[in-house]
Coordinates of C-alpha atoms in Angstrom, one line a residue:
M1 CA 131.7 119.5 86.0
K2 CA 132.1 117.0 89.2
T3 CA 136.1 115.6 89.1
T4 CA 138.1 113.4 90.5
D5 CA 142.1 113.3 91.6
S6 CA 143.0 112.9 87.9
F7 CA 140.5 112.9 85.3
P8 CA 136.4 114.6 84.4
V9 CA 132.9 113.3 84.9
C10 CA 130.5 114.4 83.4
H11 CA 128.0 111.7 82.5
K12 CA 124.1 112.2 83.2
P13 CA 122.9 110.7 85.9
R14 CA 122.4 106.2 86.4
H15 CA 119.1 105.2 84.8
Q16 CA 117.4 103.5 87.8
T17 CA 116.7 100.0 87.4
C18 CA 116.3 96.8 89.9
S19 CA 119.1 95.1 91.7
V20 CA 120.1 91.7 90.0
N21 CA 122.7 89.7 92.3
V22 CA 124.2 87.1 89.9
G23 CA 127.0 84.6 92.3
G24 CA 126.9 87.5 94.5
I25 CA 128.3 90.4 91.9
I26 CA 125.4 93.5 92.1
V27 CA 124.1 94.7 88.3
G28 CA 122.0 97.0 88.4
G29 CA 119.9 99.4 91.7
G30 CA 123.0 101.8 90.7
A31 CA 125.8 99.5 91.5
P32 CA 129.1 100.1 89.5
V33 CA 129.0 99.3 86.4
V34 CA 129.7 95.7 85.6
V35 CA 132.7 94.2 83.4
Q36 CA 131.8 91.0 81.6
S37 CA 133.8 88.4 79.2
M38 CA 133.3 85.3 77.3
T39 CA 135.6 82.1 76.7
N40 CA 136.1 80.7 73.3
T41 CA 137.6 77.5 74.2
H42 CA 135.6 74.2 73.9
T43 CA 134.0 74.4 77.6
A44 CA 134.1 70.0 78.0
D45 CA 137.9 70.4 77.8
V46 CA 137.9 72.3 81.2
A47 CA 141.8 72.3 81.3
A48 CA 141.4 74.7 78.7
T49 CA 138.4 76.0 80.2
T50 CA 138.9 77.0 83.2
H51 CA 142.9 78.3 82.1
Q52 CA 140.8 80.6 79.8
V53 CA 138.0 81.8 82.5
M54 CA 140.8 82.1 85.2
Q55 CA 143.4 84.6 82.7
L56 CA 139.7 87.0 82.1
A57 CA 139.3 87.1 85.8
N58 CA 143.1 87.9 86.8
A59 CA 142.0 90.3 84.0
G60 CA 139.1 92.7 85.5
S61 CA 136.0 90.2 83.9
E62 CA 134.1 90.0 86.7
L63 CA 131.5 87.9 85.1
V64 CA 133.0 85.4 82.5
R65 CA 130.1 83.2 80.1
I66 CA 130.9 80.0 78.9
T67 CA 129.2 78.2 76.2
V68 CA 126.1 75.3 77.0
N69 CA 125.5 73.7 73.3
D70 CA 125.7 69.8 74.5
N71 CA 125.8 66.9 77.1
D72 CA 129.5 67.4 76.9
A73 CA 129.7 70.6 78.1
A74 CA 126.4 70.8 80.3
A75 CA 128.5 68.2 82.5
A76 CA 131.8 70.1 82.4
V77 CA 130.4 73.1 84.2
P78 CA 130.3 71.9 87.5
R79 CA 134.0 70.6 87.4
I80 CA 134.5 73.8 85.7
R81 CA 133.2 75.9 88.8
E82 CA 134.9 72.8 91.5
S83 CA 138.1 73.2 89.4
L84 CA 138.1 77.7 89.6
D85 CA 136.9 77.2 93.6
A86 CA 140.1 75.2 94.5
K87 CA 142.7 77.9 92.5
Q88 CA 140.8 80.8 94.1
C89 CA 138.8 82.1 91.7
F90 CA 135.8 83.1 92.9
V91 CA 134.3 84.4 89.4
P92 CA 130.6 83.6 88.9
L93 CA 129.8 81.7 85.5
V94 CA 126.8 82.4 82.8
G95 CA 126.1 79.8 80.9
D96 CA 125.3 80.5 77.2
F97 CA 122.1 78.6 76.0
H98 CA 120.6 78.2 72.9
F99 CA 118.7 75.9 70.9
N100 CA 118.4 72.9 73.9
G101 CA 118.5 74.7 77.2
H102 CA 115.7 73.6 78.7
R103 CA 117.1 69.7 78.3
L104 CA 120.3 70.4 79.1
L105 CA 119.9 72.0 82.1
S106 CA 117.1 69.4 83.2
D107 CA 119.3 66.5 82.4
H108 CA 122.3 68.4 84.5
P109 CA 120.7 69.4 87.3
D110 CA 124.7 70.0 88.7
C111 CA 125.4 72.5 85.5
A112 CA 121.4 74.2 86.5
K113 CA 123.3 74.9 90.4
A114 CA 126.8 76.2 89.1
L115 CA 125.7 78.6 87.3
A116 CA 125.3 82.0 88.5
K117 CA 123.0 82.9 85.6
Y118 CA 121.9 81.7 82.3
R119 CA 121.3 83.5 78.8
I120 CA 118.5 82.8 77.1
N121 CA 117.5 84.2 73.5
P122 CA 114.1 84.4 73.3
G123 CA 114.9 83.7 68.8
N124 CA 116.4 80.5 70.1
V125 CA 114.2 78.7 72.2
G126 CA 111.4 77.0 69.6
K127 CA 108.6 78.2 68.0
G128 CA 104.7 78.0 69.1
K129 CA 104.1 76.4 71.6
K130 CA 107.6 74.5 71.7
H131 CA 108.9 78.1 72.6
D132 CA 106.7 78.7 75.5
T133 CA 107.2 75.1 77.0
Q134 CA 111.0 75.4 76.5
F135 CA 111.4 79.0 77.7
A136 CA 108.9 78.1 81.1
T137 CA 110.8 75.0 81.8
M138 CA 114.0 77.1 81.6
V139 CA 112.2 80.6 83.8
E140 CA 111.0 77.4 86.3
L141 CA 114.7 76.1 86.8
A142 CA 116.1 79.6 87.0
C143 CA 113.6 79.7 89.7
K144 CA 114.5 76.6 91.2
Y145 CA 117.3 76.8 92.1
D146 CA 117.3 80.8 92.4
K147 CA 119.5 81.8 89.4
A148 CA 119.0 85.0 87.7
I149 CA 118.3 85.0 84.1
R150 CA 120.2 87.3 81.2
I151 CA 117.1 87.4 78.7
G152 CA 119.0 88.1 75.7
V153 CA 117.9 89.1 72.0
N154 CA 120.1 89.4 69.0
W155 CA 119.9 91.1 65.9
G156 CA 120.5 88.2 63.9
S157 CA 118.5 86.4 65.8
M158 CA 115.0 88.0 66.8
D159 CA 111.6 86.0 66.9
Q160 CA 110.5 85.6 63.9
A161 CA 106.8 84.7 64.5
L162 CA 106.8 88.6 66.8
L163 CA 107.7 90.1 64.0
A164 CA 105.7 89.1 61.4
R165 CA 102.7 90.0 63.3
L166 CA 104.5 93.2 64.0
M167 CA 104.7 94.3 60.0
D168 CA 101.6 92.3 59.5
E169 CA 100.0 95.5 61.8
N170 CA 102.0 97.8 60.9
A171 CA 101.0 98.0 57.2
K172 CA 97.4 98.1 58.0
L173 CA 98.3 101.9 59.6
S174 CA 97.5 104.5 57.7
E175 CA 101.2 105.6 57.9
P176 CA 103.0 102.9 58.1
Q177 CA 106.5 103.1 60.0
D178 CA 109.8 102.3 57.8
A179 CA 110.6 98.5 58.2
H180 CA 114.1 98.7 59.5
E181 CA 112.1 101.0 62.4
V182 CA 109.7 97.6 62.7
M183 CA 112.4 95.5 63.0
L184 CA 114.4 97.1 65.8
E185 CA 110.8 97.8 68.0
T186 CA 109.9 93.3 67.7
V187 CA 113.7 93.2 69.3
I188 CA 113.1 95.5 72.2
R189 CA 109.2 94.1 72.3
S190 CA 110.7 90.7 72.6
A191 CA 113.3 91.4 75.3
L192 CA 109.6 93.3 77.3
D193 CA 107.4 90.6 76.3
S194 CA 109.9 87.9 77.2
A195 CA 110.4 89.2 80.7
K196 CA 107.2 89.3 81.5
Q197 CA 106.0 86.1 80.2
A198 CA 109.0 85.2 83.2
Q199 CA 107.6 87.4 85.9
D200 CA 104.9 85.8 84.9
L201 CA 105.9 82.0 84.9
G202 CA 107.2 83.3 88.7
L203 CA 110.5 84.7 88.4
A204 CA 110.9 87.9 90.2
K205 CA 112.1 90.6 88.9
D206 CA 115.3 91.8 90.5
K207 CA 116.4 87.8 88.5
I208 CA 116.6 89.7 85.2
I209 CA 118.2 91.2 83.0
L210 CA 117.6 92.4 79.6
S211 CA 119.6 93.1 76.5
C212 CA 119.1 93.9 72.8
K213 CA 122.1 93.6 70.6
M214 CA 123.0 95.4 67.3
S215 CA 125.5 95.6 65.0
V216 CA 124.9 98.4 63.7
V217 CA 125.7 101.5 66.2
Q218 CA 122.6 103.5 66.0
D219 CA 120.3 101.0 65.6
L220 CA 122.2 99.8 69.2
I221 CA 121.5 103.7 70.1
T222 CA 118.2 103.7 70.0
V223 CA 117.2 100.6 70.8
Y224 CA 119.1 101.5 74.3
R225 CA 117.0 104.8 74.4
S226 CA 113.7 103.1 73.6
L227 CA 114.5 99.9 76.4
S228 CA 115.4 102.5 79.2
Q229 CA 112.2 104.3 78.8
R230 CA 109.9 101.6 78.9
D231 CA 111.0 99.7 82.2
N232 CA 113.1 99.6 84.5
Y233 CA 115.0 96.3 84.1
A234 CA 118.5 96.0 84.8
L235 CA 120.7 96.7 81.2
H236 CA 123.8 94.2 79.9
L237 CA 125.3 96.8 77.3
G238 CA 126.7 95.4 74.4
L239 CA 127.7 96.1 70.5
T240 CA 127.1 92.5 69.0
E241 CA 130.1 91.3 66.1
A242 CA 131.5 93.9 66.3
G243 CA 134.6 93.0 64.6
I244 CA 138.5 92.9 64.5
G245 CA 140.8 95.2 65.5
S246 CA 140.5 98.8 65.9
K247 CA 136.9 98.5 64.4
G248 CA 135.4 96.5 66.5
I249 CA 137.1 99.4 69.6
V250 CA 136.2 102.5 67.8
A251 CA 132.6 100.9 67.2
S252 CA 131.9 99.4 70.8
T253 CA 133.6 102.4 72.0
A254 CA 131.5 104.4 70.2
A255 CA 128.4 103.1 71.2
L256 CA 128.7 102.4 74.4
S257 CA 130.2 105.5 75.8
I258 CA 127.4 107.4 74.8
L259 CA 124.8 105.1 76.2
L260 CA 127.1 105.3 79.5
H261 CA 126.7 108.9 79.0
D262 CA 122.8 109.0 79.1
G263 CA 123.6 107.2 82.9
I264 CA 122.1 103.5 80.2
G265 CA 123.7 100.0 81.4
D266 CA 124.3 98.2 84.3
T267 CA 127.2 95.7 82.7
I268 CA 129.2 95.6 79.2
R269 CA 130.7 93.4 77.5
I270 CA 133.1 94.1 74.6
S271 CA 132.6 91.5 71.5
L272 CA 135.9 91.6 70.0
T273 CA 137.3 88.9 67.3
P274 CA 140.4 88.6 68.2
E275 CA 143.3 88.6 65.9
P276 CA 145.2 85.4 65.5
G277 CA 147.6 84.9 68.0
A278 CA 146.0 88.0 70.7
A279 CA 144.8 87.5 73.9
R280 CA 141.1 87.3 75.0
E281 CA 141.8 89.3 77.9
K282 CA 141.9 92.0 75.1
E283 CA 137.9 92.3 75.4
V284 CA 137.7 93.2 78.9
I285 CA 140.8 95.9 79.0
V286 CA 138.7 97.4 76.6
A287 CA 135.7 97.6 78.7
Q288 CA 137.7 99.0 81.5
E289 CA 139.4 102.0 79.8
I290 CA 136.1 102.6 78.3
L291 CA 134.4 102.9 81.9
Q292 CA 137.0 105.0 82.8
T293 CA 138.1 106.9 81.0
M294 CA 134.2 108.2 80.7
G295 CA 135.2 108.6 84.4
L296 CA 132.6 105.7 86.1
R297 CA 134.9 103.4 87.3
S298 CA 138.5 103.2 87.8
F299 CA 140.5 100.4 87.9
V300 CA 144.2 100.6 87.0
P301 CA 146.5 103.7 86.1
L302 CA 146.0 104.7 83.2
V303 CA 149.1 106.9 80.9
T304 CA 149.1 110.1 78.6
A305 CA 151.3 110.3 76.3
C306 CA 152.0 112.2 73.5
P307 CA 151.3 110.5 69.8
G308 CA 155.1 112.2 68.6
C309 CA 156.2 114.0 65.7
G310 CA 159.0 115.2 64.4
R311 CA 160.3 116.9 67.4
T312 CA 160.0 113.3 69.3
T313 CA 164.2 110.9 69.6
S314 CA 163.4 107.9 67.9
T315 CA 161.1 104.9 69.3
Y316 CA 161.7 105.1 72.7
F317 CA 159.3 107.6 74.4
Q318 CA 156.8 105.3 72.7
E319 CA 158.5 102.1 73.8
L320 CA 158.7 104.0 77.2
A321 CA 155.0 104.1 77.9
S322 CA 154.2 101.0 76.3
Q323 CA 156.3 99.9 79.2
V324 CA 155.4 102.3 81.8
Q325 CA 151.3 100.7 81.0
N326 CA 152.5 97.2 81.4
Y327 CA 153.9 97.5 84.2
L328 CA 150.9 99.1 85.8
R329 CA 148.8 96.6 85.2
T330 CA 150.9 94.0 85.9
Q331 CA 151.4 95.7 89.6
M332 CA 148.0 96.3 90.0
P333 CA 146.9 92.8 91.6
G334 CA 149.5 93.8 94.6
W335 CA 148.7 97.2 94.9
K336 CA 145.0 96.8 94.7
V337 CA 145.1 94.7 97.9
K338 CA 147.7 97.0 99.4
Y339 CA 146.7 100.6 98.8
Q340 CA 143.7 102.3 98.5
G341 CA 142.9 104.8 95.4
V342 CA 145.9 103.3 93.8
E343 CA 143.7 102.7 90.9
D344 CA 143.1 106.6 90.3
M345 CA 146.6 107.6 90.2
S346 CA 147.5 109.5 86.9
V347 CA 150.9 109.1 84.8
A348 CA 152.9 110.9 82.1
V349 CA 154.8 109.9 79.4
M350 CA 156.3 112.7 76.9
G351 CA 158.2 112.8 74.0
C352 CA 160.2 116.5 74.3
V353 CA 160.0 120.2 76.2
V354 CA 156.7 121.2 73.8
N355 CA 154.3 119.7 76.2
G356 CA 155.8 117.4 78.0
P357 CA 156.9 119.6 81.3
G358 CA 153.4 120.8 81.6
E359 CA 151.8 117.9 81.1
S360 CA 153.8 115.8 83.4
K361 CA 153.5 118.7 86.4
H362 CA 149.4 118.2 86.2
A363 CA 149.9 114.3 86.3
N364 CA 150.2 112.7 90.0
I365 CA 153.8 110.9 88.7
G366 CA 155.1 111.8 85.1
I367 CA 158.6 112.0 83.0
S368 CA 159.3 114.3 80.0
L369 CA 161.6 112.7 77.7
P370 CA 164.1 114.6 75.3
G371 CA 162.8 115.4 71.9
T372 CA 165.3 115.8 69.3
G373 CA 168.6 118.7 69.8
E374 CA 167.5 119.1 73.7
R375 CA 169.3 118.1 76.6
P376 CA 169.3 114.5 77.3
V377 CA 168.1 114.5 80.3
A378 CA 164.7 113.2 81.5
P379 CA 163.2 115.6 84.1
V380 CA 160.8 113.6 87.0
Y381 CA 157.8 115.3 88.7
E382 CA 155.5 114.4 91.9
D383 CA 152.5 116.2 91.8
G384 CA 153.8 119.1 89.8
E385 CA 157.6 119.5 91.8
K386 CA 160.5 118.3 89.8
T387 CA 161.9 116.1 91.9
V388 CA 165.1 113.8 89.9
T389 CA 166.0 113.9 86.5
L390 CA 167.1 110.9 84.6
K391 CA 169.8 110.2 82.3
G392 CA 171.4 107.0 80.6
E393 CA 170.7 103.6 79.3
K394 CA 168.3 102.2 82.4
I395 CA 165.8 105.8 82.5
A396 CA 163.2 102.9 82.0
D397 CA 164.0 101.1 85.1
E398 CA 164.4 103.5 86.9
F399 CA 161.5 105.7 86.2
E400 CA 159.5 101.7 87.6
Q401 CA 161.4 102.6 90.2
V402 CA 160.8 106.3 91.3
I403 CA 156.5 105.4 90.1
N404 CA 156.8 102.2 93.2
A405 CA 158.0 104.5 96.1
Y406 CA 156.1 107.0 95.2
V407 CA 152.9 104.3 95.3
E408 CA 154.4 103.4 98.7
R409 CA 154.8 107.1 99.5
S410 CA 151.5 108.7 98.4
Y411 CA 148.5 106.0 99.0
K412 CA 147.6 104.9 102.1
T413 CA 147.8 101.1 102.9
K414 CA 144.5 99.5 104.1

């Protein structure tokens, strides 16, 4: 098993896919898996959309998708781009088009130029000859402005004509497949056929990213495993309509972790339904934590903390673990610019003597808080050695100071 300084890496080699340049961010071709997200503001509201894009980018989203659904939204896109650039936020923007993308891109050339990638759903581009004409218009504009395209097929909006044809063909077989299997095949074929059509229209293969988003974990795994074996397009992973709260996080993690372990996937989005009042950035943090836990990328030092039991005293160690994790995320933007490799640092916050000292010694820096009946002291370990014992009411602040001093002392400046 290959290891890094802080956690094991046990995933399989990445599938070799085409490299796609999306506004300076490389997707596929062996590049690190890219984290992306999507706004939920009205795009025509330039100030609100700019603000949310910046929030997502600051949280670590490397691509941000925005809805472009009408003329007001399309007209706002170049103004959003200008506003972001003025604020030194250069995250590439992806335009999400359905039904009328051909018209919006044609009527708003500044929008077409400002976007780094167009998202097209083949099932929502029209029917029959209209489909071919409207799809061709979007592809031709992507060629004209040298833009990438994500051909994104969703379970709920697949190509109905293709589904009907494949169902008819299946019914004529001596041993027909289950209807569900035909539907999964329709999703895959829709993506691949549309990609081939785009190439026939002049779009280079290294401008195409494919996705086949499903809402059921097992279906998503089946579809992407098949898709990855049939061609080498760069692949966008995501469980669509994942849900709210822990359900959405668990389902997305279950599906994407298996595929990432198999070496499948070049960019990911976690499609969480935000809880009322919750920050949109949570989907970015979940995506980062999946990649970091899988040993594929490092973003911010992660905190190891015990779950608590009858041995632990009150909720103090839980509060400290949360405070330390938030402190690390807050400090990370500045640390990352200044210190090399600090994102790989491991931190432990433990609640009693059972596993506390051992886990703390295994981390780069750790603290073992006193449990019920234990001495009211908290030894701190740095690289396996006890360096200081904290006690009193300011343990949290003092431990943050110890962490900061450790970073300054242990990581090379860039």
